[in-house]
Tab-separated table of C-alpha atoms in Angstrom:
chain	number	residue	atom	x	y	z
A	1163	UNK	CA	19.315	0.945	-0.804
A	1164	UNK	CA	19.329	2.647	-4.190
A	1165	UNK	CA	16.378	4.587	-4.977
A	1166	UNK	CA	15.305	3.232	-8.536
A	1167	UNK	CA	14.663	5.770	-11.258
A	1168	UNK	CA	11.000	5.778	-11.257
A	1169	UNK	CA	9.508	9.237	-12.162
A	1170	UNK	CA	7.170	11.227	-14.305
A	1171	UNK	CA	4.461	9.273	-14.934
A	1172	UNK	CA	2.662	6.957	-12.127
A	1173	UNK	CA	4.547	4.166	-10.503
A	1174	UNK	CA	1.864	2.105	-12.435
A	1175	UNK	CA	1.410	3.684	-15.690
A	1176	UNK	CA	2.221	1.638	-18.466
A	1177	UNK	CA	3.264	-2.003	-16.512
A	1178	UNK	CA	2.554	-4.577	-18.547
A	1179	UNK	CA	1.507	-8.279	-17.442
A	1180	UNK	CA	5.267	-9.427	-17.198
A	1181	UNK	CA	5.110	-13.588	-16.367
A	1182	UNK	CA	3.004	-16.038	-17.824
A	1183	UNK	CA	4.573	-19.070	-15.818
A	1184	UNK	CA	2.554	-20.353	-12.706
A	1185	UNK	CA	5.578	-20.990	-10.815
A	1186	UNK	CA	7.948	-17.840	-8.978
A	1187	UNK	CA	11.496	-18.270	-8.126
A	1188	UNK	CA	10.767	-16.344	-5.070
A	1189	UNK	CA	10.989	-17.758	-1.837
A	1190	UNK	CA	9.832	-16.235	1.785
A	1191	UNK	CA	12.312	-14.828	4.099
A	1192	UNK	CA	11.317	-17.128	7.000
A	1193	UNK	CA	11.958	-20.988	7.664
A	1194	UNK	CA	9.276	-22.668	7.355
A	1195	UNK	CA	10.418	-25.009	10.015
A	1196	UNK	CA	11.201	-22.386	12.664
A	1197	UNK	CA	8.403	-20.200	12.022
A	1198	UNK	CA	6.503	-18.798	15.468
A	1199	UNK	CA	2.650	-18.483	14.012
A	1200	UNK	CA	1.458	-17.081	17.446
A	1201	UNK	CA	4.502	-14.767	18.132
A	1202	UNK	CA	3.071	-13.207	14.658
A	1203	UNK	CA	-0.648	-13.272	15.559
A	1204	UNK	CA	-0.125	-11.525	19.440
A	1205	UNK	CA	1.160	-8.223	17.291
A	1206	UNK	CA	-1.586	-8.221	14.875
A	1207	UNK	CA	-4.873	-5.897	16.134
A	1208	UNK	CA	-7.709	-7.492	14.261
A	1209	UNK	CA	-10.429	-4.728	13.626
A	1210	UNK	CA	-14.346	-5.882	15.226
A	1211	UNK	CA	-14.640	-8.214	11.947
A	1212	UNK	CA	-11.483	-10.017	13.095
A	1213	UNK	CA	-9.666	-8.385	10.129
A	1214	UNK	CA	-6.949	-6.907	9.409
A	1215	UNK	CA	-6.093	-4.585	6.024
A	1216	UNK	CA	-3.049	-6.067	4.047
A	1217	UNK	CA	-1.368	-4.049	1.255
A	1218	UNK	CA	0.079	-5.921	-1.693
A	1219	UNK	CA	3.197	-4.549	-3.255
A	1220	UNK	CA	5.745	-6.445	-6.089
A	1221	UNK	CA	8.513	-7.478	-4.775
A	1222	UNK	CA	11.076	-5.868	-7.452
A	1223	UNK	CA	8.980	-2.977	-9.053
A	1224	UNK	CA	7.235	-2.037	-6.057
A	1225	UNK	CA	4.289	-1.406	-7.391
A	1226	UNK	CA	1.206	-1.487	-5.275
A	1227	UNK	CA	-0.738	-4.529	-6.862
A	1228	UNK	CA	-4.001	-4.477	-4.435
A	1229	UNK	CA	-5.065	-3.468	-1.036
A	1230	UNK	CA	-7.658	-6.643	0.647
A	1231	UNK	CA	-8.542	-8.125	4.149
A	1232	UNK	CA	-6.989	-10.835	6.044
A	1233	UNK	CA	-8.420	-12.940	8.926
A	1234	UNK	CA	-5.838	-14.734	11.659
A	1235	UNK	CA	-6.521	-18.167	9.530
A	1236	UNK	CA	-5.680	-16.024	6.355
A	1237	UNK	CA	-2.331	-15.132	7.841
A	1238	UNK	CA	-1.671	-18.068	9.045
A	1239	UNK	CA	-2.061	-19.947	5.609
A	1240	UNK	CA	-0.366	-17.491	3.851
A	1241	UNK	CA	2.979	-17.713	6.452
A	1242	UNK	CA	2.801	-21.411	5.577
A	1243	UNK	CA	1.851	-22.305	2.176
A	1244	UNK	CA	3.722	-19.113	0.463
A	1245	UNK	CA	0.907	-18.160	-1.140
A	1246	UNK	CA	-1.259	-14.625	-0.272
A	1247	UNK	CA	-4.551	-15.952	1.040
A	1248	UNK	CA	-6.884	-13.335	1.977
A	1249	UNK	CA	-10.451	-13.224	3.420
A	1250	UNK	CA	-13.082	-12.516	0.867
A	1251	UNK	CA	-15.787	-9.795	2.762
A	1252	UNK	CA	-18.770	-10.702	0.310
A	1253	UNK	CA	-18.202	-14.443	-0.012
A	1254	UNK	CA	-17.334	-14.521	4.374
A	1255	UNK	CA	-14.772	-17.220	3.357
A	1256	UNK	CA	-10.751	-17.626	2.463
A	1257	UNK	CA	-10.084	-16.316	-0.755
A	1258	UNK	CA	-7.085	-18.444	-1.819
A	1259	UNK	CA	-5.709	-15.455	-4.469
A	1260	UNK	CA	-5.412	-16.954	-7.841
A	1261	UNK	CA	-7.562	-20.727	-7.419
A	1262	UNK	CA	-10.065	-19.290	-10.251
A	1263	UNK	CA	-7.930	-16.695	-11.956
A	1264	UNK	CA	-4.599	-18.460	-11.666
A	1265	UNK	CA	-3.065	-14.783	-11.042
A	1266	UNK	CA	-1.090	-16.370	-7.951
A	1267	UNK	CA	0.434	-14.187	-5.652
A	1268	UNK	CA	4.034	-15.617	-4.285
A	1269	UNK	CA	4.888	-14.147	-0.712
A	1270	UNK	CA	8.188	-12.568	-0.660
A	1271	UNK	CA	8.131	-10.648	2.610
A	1272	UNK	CA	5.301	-10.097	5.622
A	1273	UNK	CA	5.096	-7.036	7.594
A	1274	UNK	CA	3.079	-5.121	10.151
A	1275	UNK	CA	3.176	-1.640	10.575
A	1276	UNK	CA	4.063	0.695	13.941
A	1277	UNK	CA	0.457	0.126	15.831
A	1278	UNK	CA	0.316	-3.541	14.299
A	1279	UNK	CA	-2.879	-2.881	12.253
A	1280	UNK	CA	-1.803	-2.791	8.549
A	1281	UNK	CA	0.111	-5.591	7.020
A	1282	UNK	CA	2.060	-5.163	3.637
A	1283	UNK	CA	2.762	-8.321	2.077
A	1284	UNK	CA	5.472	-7.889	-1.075
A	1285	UNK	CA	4.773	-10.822	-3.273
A	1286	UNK	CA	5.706	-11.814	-6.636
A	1287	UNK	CA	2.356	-11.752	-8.771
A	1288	UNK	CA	2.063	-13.609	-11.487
A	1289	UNK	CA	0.012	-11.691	-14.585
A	1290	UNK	CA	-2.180	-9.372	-12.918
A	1291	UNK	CA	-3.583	-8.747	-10.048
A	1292	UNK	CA	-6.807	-7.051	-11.237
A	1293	UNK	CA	-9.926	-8.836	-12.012
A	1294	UNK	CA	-10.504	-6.438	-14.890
A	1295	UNK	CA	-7.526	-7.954	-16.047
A	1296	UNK	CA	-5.361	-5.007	-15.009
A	1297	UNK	CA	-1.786	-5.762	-13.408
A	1298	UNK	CA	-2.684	-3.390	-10.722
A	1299	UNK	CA	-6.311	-2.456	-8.827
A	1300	UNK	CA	-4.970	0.947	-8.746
A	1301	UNK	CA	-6.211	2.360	-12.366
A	1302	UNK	CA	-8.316	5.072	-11.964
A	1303	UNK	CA	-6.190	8.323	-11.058
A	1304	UNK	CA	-7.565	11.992	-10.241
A	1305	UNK	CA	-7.244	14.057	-13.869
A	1306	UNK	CA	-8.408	17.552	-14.484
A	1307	UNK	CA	-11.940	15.769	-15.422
A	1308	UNK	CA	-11.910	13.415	-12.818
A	1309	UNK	CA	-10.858	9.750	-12.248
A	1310	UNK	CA	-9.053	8.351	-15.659
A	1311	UNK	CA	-7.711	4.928	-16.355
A	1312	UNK	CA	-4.052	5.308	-16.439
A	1313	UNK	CA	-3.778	1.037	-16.314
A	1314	UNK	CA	-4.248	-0.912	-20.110
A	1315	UNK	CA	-5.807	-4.187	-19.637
A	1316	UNK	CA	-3.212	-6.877	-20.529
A	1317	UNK	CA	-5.282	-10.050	-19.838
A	1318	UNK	CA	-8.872	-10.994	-21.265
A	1319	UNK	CA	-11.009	-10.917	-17.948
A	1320	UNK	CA	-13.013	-13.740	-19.765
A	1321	UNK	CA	-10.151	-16.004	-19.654
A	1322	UNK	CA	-9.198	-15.482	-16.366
A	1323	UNK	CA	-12.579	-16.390	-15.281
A	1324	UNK	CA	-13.720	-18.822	-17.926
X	197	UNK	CA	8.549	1.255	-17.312
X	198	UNK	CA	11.659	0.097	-16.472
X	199	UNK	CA	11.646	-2.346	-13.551
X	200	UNK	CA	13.858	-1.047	-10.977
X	201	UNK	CA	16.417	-2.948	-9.389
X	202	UNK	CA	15.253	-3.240	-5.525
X	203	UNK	CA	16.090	-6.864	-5.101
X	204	UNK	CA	16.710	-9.224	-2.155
X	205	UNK	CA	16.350	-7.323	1.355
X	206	UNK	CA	12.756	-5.605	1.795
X	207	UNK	CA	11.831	-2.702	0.241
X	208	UNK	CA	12.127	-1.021	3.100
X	209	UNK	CA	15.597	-2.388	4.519
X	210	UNK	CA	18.308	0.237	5.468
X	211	UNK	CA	16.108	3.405	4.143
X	212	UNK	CA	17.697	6.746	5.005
X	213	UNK	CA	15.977	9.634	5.610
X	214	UNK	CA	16.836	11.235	2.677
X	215	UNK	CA	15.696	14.815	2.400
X	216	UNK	CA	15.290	17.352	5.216
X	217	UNK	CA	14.256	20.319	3.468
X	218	UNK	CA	10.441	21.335	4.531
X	219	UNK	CA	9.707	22.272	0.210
X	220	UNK	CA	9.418	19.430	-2.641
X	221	UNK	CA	9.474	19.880	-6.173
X	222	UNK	CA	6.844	17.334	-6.711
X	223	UNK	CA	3.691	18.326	-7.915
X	224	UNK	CA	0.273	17.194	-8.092
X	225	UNK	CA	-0.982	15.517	-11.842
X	226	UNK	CA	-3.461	17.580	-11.900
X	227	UNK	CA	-4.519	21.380	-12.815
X	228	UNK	CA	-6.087	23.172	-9.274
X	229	UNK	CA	-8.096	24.950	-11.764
X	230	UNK	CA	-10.157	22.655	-13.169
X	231	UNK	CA	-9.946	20.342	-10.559
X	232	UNK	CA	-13.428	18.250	-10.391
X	233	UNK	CA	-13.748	17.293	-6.844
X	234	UNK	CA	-17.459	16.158	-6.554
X	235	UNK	CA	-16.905	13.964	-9.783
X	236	UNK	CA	-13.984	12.064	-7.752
X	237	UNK	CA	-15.978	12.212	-4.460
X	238	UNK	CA	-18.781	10.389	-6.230
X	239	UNK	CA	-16.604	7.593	-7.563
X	240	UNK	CA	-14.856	6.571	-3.942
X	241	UNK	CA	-16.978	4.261	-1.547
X	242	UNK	CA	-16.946	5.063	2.400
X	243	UNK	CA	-17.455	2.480	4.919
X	244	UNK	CA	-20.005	3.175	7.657
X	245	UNK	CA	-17.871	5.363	9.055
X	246	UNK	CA	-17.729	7.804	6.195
X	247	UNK	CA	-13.907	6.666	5.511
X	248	UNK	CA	-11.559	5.199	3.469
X	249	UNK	CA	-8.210	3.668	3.609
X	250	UNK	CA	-5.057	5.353	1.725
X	251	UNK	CA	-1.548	4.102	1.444
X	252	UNK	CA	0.878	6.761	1.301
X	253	UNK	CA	4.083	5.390	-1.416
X	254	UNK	CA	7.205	7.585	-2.123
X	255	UNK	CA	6.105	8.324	-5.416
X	256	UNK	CA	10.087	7.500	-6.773
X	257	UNK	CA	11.394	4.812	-4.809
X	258	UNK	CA	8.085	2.752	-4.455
X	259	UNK	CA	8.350	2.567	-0.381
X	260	UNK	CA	5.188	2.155	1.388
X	261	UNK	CA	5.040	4.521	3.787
X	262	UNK	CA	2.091	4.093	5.908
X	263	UNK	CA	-1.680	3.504	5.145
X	264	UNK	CA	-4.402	5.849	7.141
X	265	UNK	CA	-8.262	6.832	5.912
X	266	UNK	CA	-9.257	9.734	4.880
X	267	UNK	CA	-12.824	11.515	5.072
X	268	UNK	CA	-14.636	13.125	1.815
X	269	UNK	CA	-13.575	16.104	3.803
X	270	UNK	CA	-10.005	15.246	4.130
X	271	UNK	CA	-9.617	14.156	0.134
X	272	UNK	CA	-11.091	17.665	-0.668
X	273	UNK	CA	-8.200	18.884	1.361
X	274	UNK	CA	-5.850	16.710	-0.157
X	275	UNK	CA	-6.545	17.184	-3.753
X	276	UNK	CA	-6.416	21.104	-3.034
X	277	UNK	CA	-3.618	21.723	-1.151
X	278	UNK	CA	-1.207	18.987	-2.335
X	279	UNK	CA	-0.166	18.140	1.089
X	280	UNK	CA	-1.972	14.389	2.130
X	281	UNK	CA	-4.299	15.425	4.782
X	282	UNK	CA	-5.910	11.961	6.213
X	283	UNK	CA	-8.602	11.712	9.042
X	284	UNK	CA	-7.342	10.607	12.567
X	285	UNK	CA	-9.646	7.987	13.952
X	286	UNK	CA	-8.623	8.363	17.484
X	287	UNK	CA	-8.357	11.958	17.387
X	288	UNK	CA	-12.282	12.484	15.531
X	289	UNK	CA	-10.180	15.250	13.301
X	290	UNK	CA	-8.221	15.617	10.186
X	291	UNK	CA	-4.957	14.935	10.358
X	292	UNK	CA	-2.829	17.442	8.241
X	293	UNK	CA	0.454	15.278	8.302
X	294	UNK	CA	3.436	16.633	8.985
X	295	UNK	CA	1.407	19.593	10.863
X	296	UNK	CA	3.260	18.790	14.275
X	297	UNK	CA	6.244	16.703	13.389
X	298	UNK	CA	7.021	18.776	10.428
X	299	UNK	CA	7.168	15.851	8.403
X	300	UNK	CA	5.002	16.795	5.324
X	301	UNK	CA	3.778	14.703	2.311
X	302	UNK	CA	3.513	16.093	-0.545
X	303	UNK	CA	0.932	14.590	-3.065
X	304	UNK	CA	2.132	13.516	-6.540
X	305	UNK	CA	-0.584	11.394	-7.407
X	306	UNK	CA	-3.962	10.283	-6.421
X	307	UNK	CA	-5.209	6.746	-7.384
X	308	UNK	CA	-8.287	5.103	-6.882
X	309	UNK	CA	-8.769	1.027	-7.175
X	310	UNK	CA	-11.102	-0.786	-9.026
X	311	UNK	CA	-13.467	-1.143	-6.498
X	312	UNK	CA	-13.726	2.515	-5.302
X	313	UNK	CA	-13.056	1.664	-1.805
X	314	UNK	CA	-8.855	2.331	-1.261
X	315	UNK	CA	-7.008	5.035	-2.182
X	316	UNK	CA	-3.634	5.004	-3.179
X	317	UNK	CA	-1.418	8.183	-2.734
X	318	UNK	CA	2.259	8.626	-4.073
X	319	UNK	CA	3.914	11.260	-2.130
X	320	UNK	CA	7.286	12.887	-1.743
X	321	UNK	CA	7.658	12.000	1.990
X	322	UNK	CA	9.996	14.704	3.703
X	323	UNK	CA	11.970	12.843	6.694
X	324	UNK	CA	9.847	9.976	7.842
X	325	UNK	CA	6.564	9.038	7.730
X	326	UNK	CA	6.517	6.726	10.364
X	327	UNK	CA	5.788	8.833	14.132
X	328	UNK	CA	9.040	6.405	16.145
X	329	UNK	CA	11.379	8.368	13.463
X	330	UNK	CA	11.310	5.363	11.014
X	331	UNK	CA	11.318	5.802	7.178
X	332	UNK	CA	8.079	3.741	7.020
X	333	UNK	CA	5.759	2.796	9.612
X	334	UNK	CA	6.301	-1.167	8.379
X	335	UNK	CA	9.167	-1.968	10.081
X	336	UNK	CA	8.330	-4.829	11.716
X	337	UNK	CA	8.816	-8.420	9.348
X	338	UNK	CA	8.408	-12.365	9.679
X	339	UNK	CA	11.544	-14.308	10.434
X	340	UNK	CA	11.975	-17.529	12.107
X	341	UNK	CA	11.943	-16.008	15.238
X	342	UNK	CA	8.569	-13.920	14.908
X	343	UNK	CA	8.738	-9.908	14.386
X	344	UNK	CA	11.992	-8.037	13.943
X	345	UNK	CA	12.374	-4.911	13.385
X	346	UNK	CA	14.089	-4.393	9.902
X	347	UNK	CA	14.402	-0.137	10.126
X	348	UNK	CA	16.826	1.917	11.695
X	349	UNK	CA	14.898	4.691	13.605
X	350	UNK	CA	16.528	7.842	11.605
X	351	UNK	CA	15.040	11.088	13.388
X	352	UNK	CA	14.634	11.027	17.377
X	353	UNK	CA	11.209	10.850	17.756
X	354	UNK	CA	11.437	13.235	20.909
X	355	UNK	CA	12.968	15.615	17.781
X	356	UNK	CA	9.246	15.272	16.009
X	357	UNK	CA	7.265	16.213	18.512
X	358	UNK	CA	8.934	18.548	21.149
């Protein structure tokens, strides 16, 4: 692999919102058809919640889009329909990423870490992934005066909510 | 920013171990000296436990490395001596990486998302981050047949810790 020439300023800084369409070109790297739900499951160690933390990265940038909480049924739904599907802590249900935003999040690759307790999905985001309308939920980075926003915000929040 | 081209295999795929020397050139974004560690503090939100989750990226090629949690303790530690210091769970204790294994990170830049509760760190990893001698400790992906492992172990892990 080719280490891409990303230095100087954050791996964030300065990303703009880069697709507009609701559909991705990018598919999963599993068949659908073949795909072993429960071989993936048994390796997963759900915390006491039955959660699990999943990382969201772009696919081609790499940038680290998000960091939220799956359940087993999360997982599941995302392995099938292609589509990151998360479990929403404060609403206790499936948070379908994108229904009310339409910021969908296409599932490129799914993997677990060494102890099976971390997932990092890379995923082709469409617009941002931010409800402030950021691309990224990493903004705020450690300055000499504290946290700064280092992230512009390229979409209205209102009209990603409205 | 320039996208960078890390198309079709993971991320991850076929990542070398690319540097062996125990210095980095990297440093932190921000001035030790007027450093505002109590303003940060006050921004980041613990769980119960007093912790919070970081993700560890190589701060030029956009690999994840590994996601841990660090203590208010541990981000004090972090933020002054440029190395990522996290907080081991199983251990009760911080975790200076690289303190055994030899196997540093050193901090370029320290992100915070929009909800105050994950931490993002970019790093210079030296060797590997993950403890089986792996590049990153997500090494494990979805294909048809369940997990497979998609990173060649690059260090002997009995070389980390003997």
């Amino acid at each position: 692999m080719a280490f891409c020439n990303i230095t100087g300023k954050s791996l964030n800084s300065g990303v703009k919102a880069r697709r507009s369409a609701v559909v991705s070109a990018v598919e999963p790297k599993w068949n659908l058809a073949k795909l072993d739900v429960d071989a993936i499951l048994k390796e997963v160690k759900f915390n006491a919640d039955g959660l699990v933390p999943a990382i969201a990265q772009q696919f081609d940038s790499g940038e680290v889009l998000m960091m939220a909480w799956m359940s087993a049924e999360s997982i599941v739904e995302t392995l099938k329909s292609n589509r990151a599907v998360y479990y929403s802590r404060s609403r206790k249900e499936l948070w379908r990423k994108g229904d009310t935003s339409g910021q969908h999040q296409h599932v490129h690759d799914f993997q677990v870490d060494c102890d099976g307790d971390t997932i990092l999905l890379t995923v082709d985001q469409l617009g941002v992934a931010c409800h402030t309308g950021r691309r990224s939920c990493f903004y705020f980075a450690v300055r000499d005066n504290g946290l700064e926003e280092i992230l512009p915000v390229v979409i209205d929040p209102k009209k990603l909510y409205s």
